[in-house]
Coordinates of C-alpha atoms (C1' of nucleotides) in Angstrom, one line a residue:
Chain A
M1 CA 44.8 113.7 104.8
N2 CA 42.5 114.3 107.8
K3 CA 39.5 113.2 106.0
K4 CA 37.5 110.3 107.8
I5 CA 38.3 106.9 106.6
R6 CA 35.2 105.3 105.0
V7 CA 35.5 101.8 103.3
R8 CA 32.8 99.6 102.0
F9 CA 32.3 96.0 101.0
A10 CA 30.0 95.9 98.0
P11 CA 29.1 92.3 97.0
S12 CA 26.6 91.5 94.6
P13 CA 24.1 89.0 95.8
T14 CA 24.6 86.6 93.0
G15 CA 25.9 83.5 95.0
A16 CA 27.8 82.2 97.9
L17 CA 30.3 84.4 99.6
H18 CA 33.8 82.6 98.8
I19 CA 37.2 83.1 100.3
G20 CA 38.1 86.0 97.9
G21 CA 35.0 88.0 98.7
L22 CA 35.6 87.4 102.5
R23 CA 39.1 88.6 102.3
T24 CA 38.0 91.7 100.5
A25 CA 35.6 92.2 103.3
L26 CA 38.2 91.4 105.9
Y27 CA 40.7 93.9 104.4
N28 CA 38.0 96.6 104.3
Y29 CA 37.2 95.9 108.0
L30 CA 40.9 95.8 109.1
F31 CA 41.6 99.2 107.4
A32 CA 38.5 100.7 109.0
K33 CA 39.2 99.5 112.4
K34 CA 42.7 100.5 112.3
Y35 CA 42.1 104.1 111.5
N36 CA 38.8 104.2 113.5
G37 CA 37.0 104.6 110.2
D38 CA 33.5 103.4 109.2
F39 CA 33.0 100.2 107.5
I40 CA 29.8 100.0 105.2
L41 CA 28.0 97.1 103.8
R42 CA 26.4 97.9 100.4
I43 CA 24.5 95.5 98.5
E44 CA 25.2 95.8 94.6
D45 CA 22.2 94.2 93.0
T46 CA 21.9 96.2 89.8
D47 CA 21.7 93.1 87.6
I48 CA 18.4 91.8 88.4
K49 CA 18.7 88.8 86.2
R50 CA 21.7 87.5 88.3
N51 CA 20.5 88.1 91.7
I52 CA 19.7 85.3 94.0
N53 CA 17.5 86.5 96.8
T54 CA 18.9 84.1 99.4
S55 CA 22.3 85.2 98.9
I56 CA 21.9 88.5 100.8
N57 CA 21.2 86.4 103.9
Y58 CA 23.9 84.2 103.2
I59 CA 26.5 87.0 103.0
L60 CA 25.2 88.5 106.3
K61 CA 25.4 85.1 108.1
T62 CA 28.9 84.6 106.7
L63 CA 30.2 87.8 108.0
K64 CA 28.5 87.4 111.2
W65 CA 30.2 84.1 111.8
C66 CA 33.5 85.4 110.9
K67 CA 32.9 88.5 113.2
I68 CA 33.4 90.9 110.6
K69 CA 31.1 93.7 111.7
Y70 CA 30.2 96.7 109.8
N71 CA 28.8 99.6 111.5
E72 CA 26.6 101.0 108.7
G73 CA 24.8 99.6 105.7
F74 CA 22.5 97.0 104.9
H75 CA 19.8 96.3 107.5
K76 CA 21.2 99.1 109.6
K77 CA 20.2 102.6 110.1
G78 CA 22.6 105.0 108.4
K79 CA 22.9 108.4 106.9
Y80 CA 22.9 107.1 103.3
C81 CA 19.9 104.6 103.6
P82 CA 19.0 102.5 101.8
Y83 CA 22.2 100.5 101.2
I84 CA 20.8 98.3 98.5
Q85 CA 21.2 99.6 95.0
S86 CA 17.9 98.4 93.7
K87 CA 16.2 100.7 95.8
R88 CA 18.3 103.7 94.9
I89 CA 17.4 103.9 91.2
S90 CA 15.9 107.2 91.3
I91 CA 19.3 108.7 92.6
Y92 CA 21.2 107.2 89.7
K93 CA 18.7 108.5 87.2
K94 CA 19.0 112.1 88.5
Y95 CA 22.9 111.9 88.3
L96 CA 22.6 110.3 84.7
K97 CA 20.4 113.2 83.4
K98 CA 23.3 115.5 84.7
L99 CA 25.8 113.6 82.6
I100 CA 23.7 113.5 79.5
N101 CA 22.8 117.4 79.9
N102 CA 26.5 118.2 80.2
N103 CA 27.3 116.0 77.1
F104 CA 29.4 113.3 79.1
A105 CA 26.9 110.5 78.1
Y106 CA 24.8 109.9 75.2
Y107 CA 22.1 107.6 73.9
S108 CA 23.0 104.7 71.8
F109 CA 20.7 102.8 69.7
E110 CA 22.2 99.7 68.5
T111 CA 20.5 96.4 69.5
E112 CA 22.6 93.7 71.2
Q113 CA 22.3 91.7 67.9
E114 CA 23.5 94.7 65.9
L115 CA 26.5 95.1 68.2
N116 CA 27.3 91.3 68.1
I117 CA 27.5 91.5 64.2
Y118 CA 30.1 94.3 64.5
K119 CA 32.0 92.5 67.0
K120 CA 32.1 89.4 64.7
K121 CA 33.1 91.5 61.5
Y122 CA 35.7 93.7 63.3
K123 CA 38.0 91.8 65.4
N124 CA 38.8 94.4 68.1
F125 CA 35.6 96.2 68.0
I126 CA 35.3 98.9 70.5
Y127 CA 32.4 101.3 70.9
N128 CA 34.2 104.6 71.6
A129 CA 35.6 107.8 70.2
L130 CA 37.1 106.2 67.3
T131 CA 33.9 104.4 66.2
R132 CA 30.9 106.2 67.4
N133 CA 30.8 108.7 64.8
K134 CA 29.6 106.0 62.3
L135 CA 27.2 104.4 64.7
K136 CA 23.8 105.0 65.5
N137 CA 23.5 107.3 68.6
S138 CA 22.3 110.6 69.7
L139 CA 25.7 112.1 68.6
T140 CA 25.1 111.1 65.1
L141 CA 21.4 111.2 64.3
N142 CA 19.3 114.1 64.1
S143 CA 17.0 115.1 66.9
T144 CA 13.7 113.9 65.4
L145 CA 15.0 110.3 64.9
T146 CA 16.8 110.5 68.4
N147 CA 13.7 111.4 70.2
K148 CA 11.9 108.8 68.4
Y149 CA 14.3 106.0 69.6
I150 CA 14.1 107.6 73.0
K151 CA 10.3 107.6 73.1
N152 CA 10.2 104.1 72.2
K153 CA 12.7 103.3 75.0
K154 CA 15.0 101.5 72.4
Y155 CA 18.2 102.9 73.8
V156 CA 21.1 102.4 76.4
I157 CA 23.1 105.2 77.6
R158 CA 26.8 105.2 77.3
L159 CA 29.6 107.2 78.9
K160 CA 31.5 109.3 76.3
T161 CA 35.1 108.5 76.7
P162 CA 37.7 110.9 75.3
K163 CA 39.7 110.1 72.4
N164 CA 43.4 108.9 73.0
T165 CA 43.9 110.1 76.6
N166 CA 45.9 108.4 79.2
I167 CA 44.2 107.9 82.4
I168 CA 46.7 107.6 85.2
F169 CA 45.9 106.6 88.7
N170 CA 48.0 105.7 91.6
D171 CA 47.1 102.3 93.2
K172 CA 47.9 101.9 96.8
V173 CA 49.0 98.3 96.0
Y174 CA 50.1 98.3 92.4
G175 CA 51.4 101.9 91.9
K176 CA 51.1 103.8 88.9
I177 CA 48.8 102.3 86.5
T178 CA 48.2 103.9 82.8
I179 CA 45.3 102.9 80.6
N180 CA 44.4 104.7 77.3
T181 CA 41.0 105.6 76.6
N182 CA 41.2 104.1 73.1
E183 CA 41.3 100.8 74.8
I184 CA 38.0 101.3 76.6
N185 CA 34.4 101.2 75.7
D186 CA 32.0 103.8 75.9
K187 CA 30.6 101.8 78.8
I188 CA 27.0 101.4 79.1
L189 CA 25.7 103.1 82.2
F190 CA 22.0 102.4 81.6
R191 CA 20.6 99.4 80.1
S192 CA 17.7 99.1 77.7
D193 CA 15.5 97.7 80.5
L194 CA 16.0 101.0 82.2
T195 CA 18.4 99.7 84.8
P196 CA 21.5 101.3 85.8
T197 CA 24.7 99.3 85.5
Y198 CA 27.3 98.7 88.2
H199 CA 29.8 101.4 87.0
L200 CA 27.2 104.2 87.4
A201 CA 25.5 103.1 90.6
S202 CA 28.9 102.3 92.5
V203 CA 30.5 105.3 91.6
I204 CA 27.7 107.6 92.5
D205 CA 27.1 105.7 95.8
D206 CA 30.8 105.7 96.6
H207 CA 30.8 109.5 96.2
I208 CA 27.5 110.1 98.0
M209 CA 28.5 107.9 100.9
K210 CA 31.8 109.6 101.2
I211 CA 33.9 106.5 100.8
S212 CA 37.7 107.4 101.0
H213 CA 39.3 104.3 100.0
I214 CA 38.0 101.6 97.4
I215 CA 39.4 98.2 98.3
R216 CA 38.5 95.6 95.9
G217 CA 39.9 92.8 93.9
K218 CA 42.4 93.3 91.1
E219 CA 40.0 92.3 88.5
W220 CA 38.6 96.0 88.7
I221 CA 41.8 97.6 87.7
S222 CA 40.8 97.8 84.0
S223 CA 37.5 99.3 84.8
T224 CA 39.0 101.9 87.1
P225 CA 39.6 104.3 84.4
I226 CA 35.9 104.3 83.5
H227 CA 35.1 105.2 87.2
I228 CA 37.7 107.9 87.1
L229 CA 36.0 109.6 84.0
I230 CA 32.9 109.5 85.9
Y231 CA 34.4 111.2 89.1
N232 CA 36.0 113.8 86.8
Y233 CA 32.8 114.5 84.8
F234 CA 31.0 115.4 88.1
N235 CA 34.0 117.3 89.2
W236 CA 34.3 114.9 92.3
N237 CA 37.4 114.3 94.3
L238 CA 38.7 110.8 93.6
P239 CA 39.1 108.3 96.2
N240 CA 41.9 106.1 96.9
F241 CA 42.1 103.0 94.9
V242 CA 43.3 99.9 96.5
H243 CA 43.4 96.7 94.3
L244 CA 44.1 93.4 95.9
P245 CA 45.7 90.5 94.2
L246 CA 43.4 87.6 93.1
I247 CA 43.1 84.4 95.0
L248 CA 43.3 81.6 92.3
N249 CA 41.7 78.2 92.3
D250 CA 43.3 74.8 91.8
L251 CA 43.1 75.4 88.1
G252 CA 45.1 78.5 88.2
G253 CA 42.0 80.7 87.5
K254 CA 39.9 83.2 89.3
I255 CA 37.7 81.7 91.8
S256 CA 34.1 82.0 91.0
K257 CA 30.8 81.9 92.7
R258 CA 29.9 78.8 90.7
L259 CA 30.7 75.9 93.1
N260 CA 32.5 73.6 90.8
Y261 CA 36.0 74.2 92.1
N262 CA 37.3 72.7 95.3
D263 CA 39.1 75.8 96.3
S264 CA 35.9 78.0 95.8
V265 CA 34.5 76.2 98.9
P266 CA 32.4 78.9 100.6
I267 CA 32.6 79.9 104.3
Y268 CA 29.3 79.1 105.7
P269 CA 27.1 76.1 105.0
I270 CA 23.5 76.7 103.8
N271 CA 20.6 74.8 102.3
S272 CA 18.0 76.6 100.3
K273 CA 16.4 76.6 97.0
H274 CA 19.3 77.9 95.3
F275 CA 22.3 76.6 97.3
N276 CA 23.0 73.4 98.9
I277 CA 26.4 74.2 100.3
K278 CA 27.5 71.3 102.5
N279 CA 31.1 71.7 101.9
S280 CA 32.1 74.9 103.8
Y281 CA 35.0 76.0 105.9
K282 CA 32.6 76.2 108.9
K283 CA 31.2 72.7 108.2
K284 CA 34.7 71.4 107.8
G285 CA 35.7 72.5 111.2
F286 CA 37.6 75.7 110.8
L287 CA 37.2 78.1 113.8
P288 CA 36.3 81.6 112.9
N289 CA 39.3 83.1 114.4
A290 CA 41.6 80.8 112.7
L291 CA 40.0 81.4 109.3
I292 CA 40.4 85.2 109.8
N293 CA 44.1 84.6 110.5
I294 CA 44.2 82.4 107.3
I295 CA 42.6 84.9 105.1
A296 CA 44.5 87.8 106.4
L297 CA 47.5 86.3 105.2
L298 CA 46.3 85.6 101.8
G299 CA 48.3 88.2 100.0
W300 CA 49.4 90.2 103.0
A301 CA 52.2 89.7 105.2
P302 CA 53.8 91.7 108.0
N303 CA 57.4 91.7 108.3
Y304 CA 57.7 89.2 111.1
N305 CA 58.6 85.6 110.9
K306 CA 55.3 84.6 112.4
E307 CA 52.1 83.0 111.1
I308 CA 49.7 83.4 114.1
Y309 CA 48.2 86.6 114.7
S310 CA 45.4 87.7 116.9
L311 CA 42.8 90.0 115.3
N312 CA 44.1 92.9 117.2
Q313 CA 47.7 92.4 116.0
I314 CA 46.5 92.0 112.4
I315 CA 44.6 95.2 112.9
E316 CA 47.6 97.0 114.3
L317 CA 50.1 95.7 111.6
F318 CA 47.9 95.9 108.6
D319 CA 49.1 98.3 106.0
F320 CA 48.6 98.4 102.2
N321 CA 52.4 98.4 101.7
N322 CA 52.6 94.7 102.9
I323 CA 50.0 93.6 100.4
S324 CA 51.5 91.3 97.7
K325 CA 51.2 92.3 94.1
K326 CA 51.2 88.4 93.2
D327 CA 48.2 86.4 92.8
V328 CA 48.0 83.8 95.7
H329 CA 47.4 80.0 95.3
L330 CA 45.6 78.5 98.3
N331 CA 47.6 76.1 100.6
Y332 CA 45.0 73.9 102.2
K333 CA 47.3 72.0 104.5
K334 CA 48.6 75.3 105.8
F335 CA 45.0 76.4 106.5
C336 CA 44.6 73.2 108.6
W337 CA 48.0 73.8 110.3
I338 CA 46.9 77.2 111.3
N339 CA 43.5 75.9 112.5
K340 CA 45.4 73.4 114.6
Q341 CA 47.4 76.1 116.3
Y342 CA 44.1 77.7 117.4
I343 CA 42.6 74.6 118.6
N344 CA 45.8 73.9 120.8
N345 CA 46.4 77.5 122.0
S346 CA 42.9 78.9 122.4
N347 CA 41.0 78.8 125.7
S348 CA 40.8 75.1 126.3
H349 CA 37.5 75.3 127.9
F350 CA 36.0 77.1 124.9
I351 CA 37.5 74.5 122.4
D352 CA 36.5 71.5 124.5
N353 CA 32.9 72.7 124.5
I354 CA 33.0 72.8 120.7
L355 CA 34.4 69.4 120.4
L356 CA 32.0 68.1 123.1
K357 CA 29.1 69.5 121.1
F358 CA 30.5 67.9 117.9
L359 CA 30.9 64.5 119.5
K360 CA 27.6 64.5 121.1
K361 CA 25.9 65.2 117.8
K362 CA 27.9 62.6 115.9
I363 CA 27.3 60.0 118.6
K364 CA 23.5 60.5 119.3
N365 CA 23.7 58.2 122.2
K366 CA 22.5 60.1 125.2
K367 CA 23.6 57.5 127.6
I368 CA 27.1 58.4 127.2
K369 CA 28.1 60.7 130.0
T370 CA 29.7 64.4 129.4
I371 CA 32.5 63.5 131.9
Y372 CA 33.6 60.4 129.7
L373 CA 33.5 62.6 126.6
K374 CA 35.5 65.3 128.2
K375 CA 38.1 62.9 129.2
I376 CA 38.4 61.4 125.6
I377 CA 38.6 65.0 124.3
K378 CA 41.4 65.9 126.7
L379 CA 43.2 62.8 125.5
T380 CA 42.7 63.1 121.8
K381 CA 42.4 66.8 120.9
N382 CA 46.1 67.4 120.4
R383 CA 45.8 65.1 117.4
I384 CA 43.4 67.1 115.4
F385 CA 43.6 69.8 112.8
L386 CA 40.0 70.5 112.3
I387 CA 37.2 70.4 114.8
N388 CA 35.5 67.5 112.8
D389 CA 38.8 65.3 113.1
I390 CA 37.9 64.8 116.7
W391 CA 35.8 61.8 115.5
N392 CA 38.5 60.2 113.4
V393 CA 40.8 60.1 116.4
S394 CA 38.1 59.0 119.0
Y395 CA 35.6 56.8 117.1
Y396 CA 37.0 53.5 118.7
F397 CA 35.6 54.7 122.0
F398 CA 32.2 54.7 120.7
I399 CA 31.9 52.0 118.2
N400 CA 33.3 48.5 117.7
P401 CA 35.8 47.8 114.9
I402 CA 34.2 45.6 112.1
K403 CA 37.3 45.4 109.8
F404 CA 40.6 44.5 111.0
N405 CA 43.9 45.5 109.3
I406 CA 46.9 43.4 110.4
P407 CA 50.2 44.3 108.7
N408 CA 52.2 41.5 107.5
S409 CA 55.1 42.4 109.8
I410 CA 52.9 41.5 112.7
Y411 CA 51.0 38.8 111.0
L412 CA 54.1 36.7 110.6
L413 CA 55.1 36.8 114.1
I414 CA 51.8 36.3 115.8
K415 CA 50.2 33.8 113.4
K416 CA 51.2 30.7 115.5
N417 CA 50.0 31.7 118.8
Y418 CA 47.6 34.8 118.5
K419 CA 44.7 32.8 120.0
K420 CA 46.6 31.7 123.0
I421 CA 47.8 35.3 123.5
L422 CA 44.3 36.8 123.1
F423 CA 42.8 34.2 125.5
F424 CA 45.4 34.9 128.0
F425 CA 44.8 38.7 127.8
K426 CA 41.1 38.1 128.1
K427 CA 41.8 36.4 131.5
I428 CA 43.6 39.0 132.8
I429 CA 41.1 41.9 131.6
L430 CA 38.3 40.0 133.4
F431 CA 40.1 40.5 136.5
F432 CA 40.4 44.2 136.2
K433 CA 38.0 46.0 138.6
K434 CA 35.0 47.6 137.3
K435 CA 36.3 50.9 138.1
K436 CA 39.6 50.1 136.6
K437 CA 42.6 51.1 138.3
K438 CA 45.3 52.6 136.2
K439 CA 48.1 51.0 138.1
E440 CA 46.7 47.6 137.6
I441 CA 46.6 48.1 133.8
E442 CA 50.0 49.8 133.8
I443 CA 51.5 46.7 135.4
F444 CA 49.8 44.3 133.1
L445 CA 51.0 46.5 130.0
N446 CA 54.6 46.4 131.4
K447 CA 54.4 42.6 131.7
I448 CA 53.7 42.3 128.0
S449 CA 57.4 42.2 127.0
N450 CA 56.5 41.3 123.4
I451 CA 55.6 44.6 121.4
F452 CA 53.8 42.5 118.8
Y453 CA 51.5 41.1 121.4
L454 CA 50.5 44.7 122.5
K455 CA 49.9 45.6 118.8
L456 CA 47.8 42.4 118.3
L457 CA 45.7 43.6 121.4
R458 CA 45.5 47.1 119.7
I459 CA 44.2 45.7 116.4
S460 CA 41.6 43.5 118.2
L461 CA 40.2 46.8 120.0
V462 CA 40.6 49.6 117.6
G463 CA 40.8 47.7 114.2
K464 CA 44.0 49.2 113.3
L465 CA 47.5 50.3 114.6
I466 CA 46.4 53.9 115.5
G467 CA 45.2 55.6 118.5
I468 CA 46.2 56.9 121.9
N469 CA 48.1 55.1 124.5
M470 CA 46.8 51.7 125.3
L471 CA 46.7 52.5 129.0
Y472 CA 43.8 55.0 128.4
I473 CA 42.2 52.6 125.8
L474 CA 42.0 49.8 128.3
S475 CA 41.0 52.0 131.0
L476 CA 38.3 54.1 129.3
I477 CA 36.6 51.2 127.5
N478 CA 34.4 49.1 129.6
N479 CA 35.8 45.6 130.3
K480 CA 32.6 43.9 128.9
I481 CA 33.2 45.6 125.7
I482 CA 36.9 44.9 125.5
I483 CA 36.1 41.1 126.0
N484 CA 33.3 41.3 123.3
R485 CA 35.6 43.1 120.8
I486 CA 38.4 40.4 121.4
N487 CA 35.7 37.6 120.9
Y488 CA 34.6 39.3 117.7
F489 CA 38.1 39.6 116.5
L490 CA 38.7 36.0 117.1
K491 CA 35.5 35.0 115.2
Q492 CA 36.2 37.1 112.3
I493 CA 40.1 36.6 112.0
I494 CA 41.3 33.4 111.0
I495 CA 45.0 33.4 110.9
K496 CA 46.7 30.3 109.4
Chain B
rG1 C1' 44.3 88.8 69.0
rG2 C1' 44.6 93.9 71.9
rC3 C1' 45.4 96.4 76.7
rC4 C1' 47.0 96.1 81.9
rC5 C1' 49.4 93.5 85.8
rA6 C1' 52.6 90.0 87.8
rU7 C1' 57.1 86.7 88.2
rU8 C1' 62.2 84.5 95.0
rA9 C1' 61.9 76.6 96.6
rG10 C1' 55.9 72.5 95.3
rU11 C1' 52.9 76.7 97.9
rC12 C1' 52.7 81.4 101.0
rU13 C1' 56.2 85.0 102.0
rA14 C1' 61.0 88.2 104.2
rU15 C1' 65.1 90.8 102.3
rU16 C1' 63.4 97.4 98.2
rG17 C1' 71.7 97.8 95.4
rG18 C1' 76.5 94.9 99.2
rU19 C1' 72.8 88.9 103.3
rU20 C1' 76.3 82.0 104.0
rA21 C1' 68.9 85.0 100.2
rG22 C1' 65.6 84.4 106.4
rG23 C1' 60.6 82.2 108.0
rA24 C1' 56.0 79.2 107.5
rC25 C1' 53.2 74.8 105.4
rG26 C1' 54.5 70.6 102.8
rU27 C1' 58.6 67.0 101.8
rC28 C1' 62.7 63.8 103.5
rA29 C1' 65.7 61.8 107.8
rG30 C1' 66.3 61.3 113.1
rA31 C1' 64.3 61.5 118.3
rU32 C1' 60.0 61.1 121.7
rU33 C1' 55.4 57.9 121.3
rU34 C1' 57.0 49.9 122.9
rU35 C1' 51.6 51.7 117.4
rC36 C1' 49.7 55.9 114.8
rA37 C1' 49.1 61.0 115.2
rU38 C1' 51.0 65.2 117.9
rU39 C1' 55.6 67.4 119.6
rC40 C1' 61.0 68.1 119.2
rU41 C1' 65.8 68.1 116.3
rG42 C1' 68.0 68.4 111.5
rG43 C1' 68.4 68.1 106.1
rA44 C1' 67.2 68.8 100.9
rA45 C1' 64.8 72.8 98.3
rA46 C1' 64.3 79.5 95.4
rG47 C1' 65.6 84.9 92.8
rA48 C1' 61.9 82.5 84.8
rG49 C1' 65.7 83.3 80.6
rG50 C1' 68.8 87.1 78.2
rG51 C1' 70.7 91.9 77.8
rG52 C1' 72.0 96.6 80.0
rU53 C1' 73.1 100.5 84.4
rU54 C1' 76.6 100.0 88.5
rC55 C1' 82.7 99.0 92.0
rA56 C1' 78.3 95.6 93.2
rA57 C1' 72.1 93.6 91.4
rU58 C1' 67.0 89.2 93.5
rU59 C1' 66.4 94.4 94.3
rC60 C1' 66.8 99.7 88.7
rC61 C1' 65.8 99.6 83.1
rC62 C1' 64.8 96.9 78.4
rC63 C1' 63.6 92.4 75.5
rU64 C1' 61.8 87.6 75.6
rA65 C1' 59.0 83.7 78.1
rU66 C1' 55.5 82.1 81.5
rG67 C1' 51.1 83.2 84.4
rG68 C1' 46.7 86.1 85.6
rG69 C1' 43.0 90.0 84.9
rC70 C1' 40.1 92.8 81.5
rU71 C1' 38.4 93.0 76.6
rA72 C1' 29.6 92.0 78.4
rC73 C1' 23.1 95.9 78.0
rC74 C1' 28.1 90.6 84.7
rA75 C1' 29.8 92.4 89.0

RNA sequence: GGCCCAUUAGUCUAUUGGUUAGGACGUCAGAUUUUCAUUCUGGAAAGAGGGGUUCAAUUCCCCUAUGGGCUACCA
């Protein structure tokens, strides 16, 4: 096999790109990268009714954010322009004519309503070699009638599938798959609205564009015989078929472009007439590198006891043999864990800047100095899983607690003298220098022998028993604010 | 309903005839953190069921069960 590796990602612009689509794109990209091949982006918009024009842009943005680069295809110059099927219809028509002339395709004249009646009447109605002799089509009607239908443009064009023939192909993931032609319809290649369908367009394009490996979701396995027939009818060399296991949603079904399911969360946020995607992996605070790692491991595992791989490692190790045949369920907590590994192990300057940007946006108070924010980030970032979590672990540096959550265990022990204790703390805190000396605070904290008194102080400052070491809380929050918080606590909380 | 495909712990996966069935997330316990989280250590937890083939089966074959895909003038 010395043919050049050429693969394509061919989404239809009918909605948001979800994690399954992105994985297909990624695996194509990885395979091309590994063998120095071409990775092509082709837009399959043959079904005009379902197209959503903003989704092309959305797909491009998502791929860009994930750094999945294609070197040929939509919006790029290339040998096989254009890379959008709606602008290639004349090509498909040309090939379609050849199929008809060679008697590999024929005109069929039933209306949709008529077909629905058949489907209702006969349970397993299939339009193919077993039934087409009894139906209205160019094979059964005489030429005058046929021509009349064609003239009035009341037809579809169907692929002529042979009778009772086993189509066998060797899938790179699933191995040998056999499907009998009696089970498949004479697929419609050309609709009554005179547009080609996916099956025709994609096979022709894959051949013209010299695609060597078709890497796509497993849901296409049952259509593969149709594609193989078309290749054979044209006497074209077959590409390699690589079908990927499906990614299942929380209901156990195929993830769809409809955004009803939690797991179908798209990658990139977008706000347009057609979508309003707030809940995306990007928006949640996943890093693109981590997401690539996560998605690569969805149905593929190299034979190492390891979870974290750089893109280069993934490219090097990527192999169809390591792709699982089993459909995968998403494990969101593991996603978060992988993201955390990236937050902790990546270049810290890079991550800190992302966190800084996030916090600045969240706080909106321009008076807060960058150095201060950086200190807080340094102290809190080892506690987060997603970028957005940084707020949850640092908010108490920026906003005063309003509600106070005092666990019973502490409540019982301090209820007698909590006022005294806090007054005492206030006195000491007032004596801290403006630029607080750490040592001073350390001595103070060490002197508090009763752990519950410390907890009381924490609750009054943070609201809950969470957060980083008191030493840093006391030294980073300004004395005045600390006193105010204690005062507010004493006002709000009446412990009897 | 028909056809195709899959089936190792809650989830992802390793081991493709001989292993105390390995790892990860999660979970549970302990340590660190005078809190919480992180981190560290340890534990529990799996070959869907039934038949074959074989000296030996998680691994090969068959049946059943379960799950999924397809069965569109959608891709």
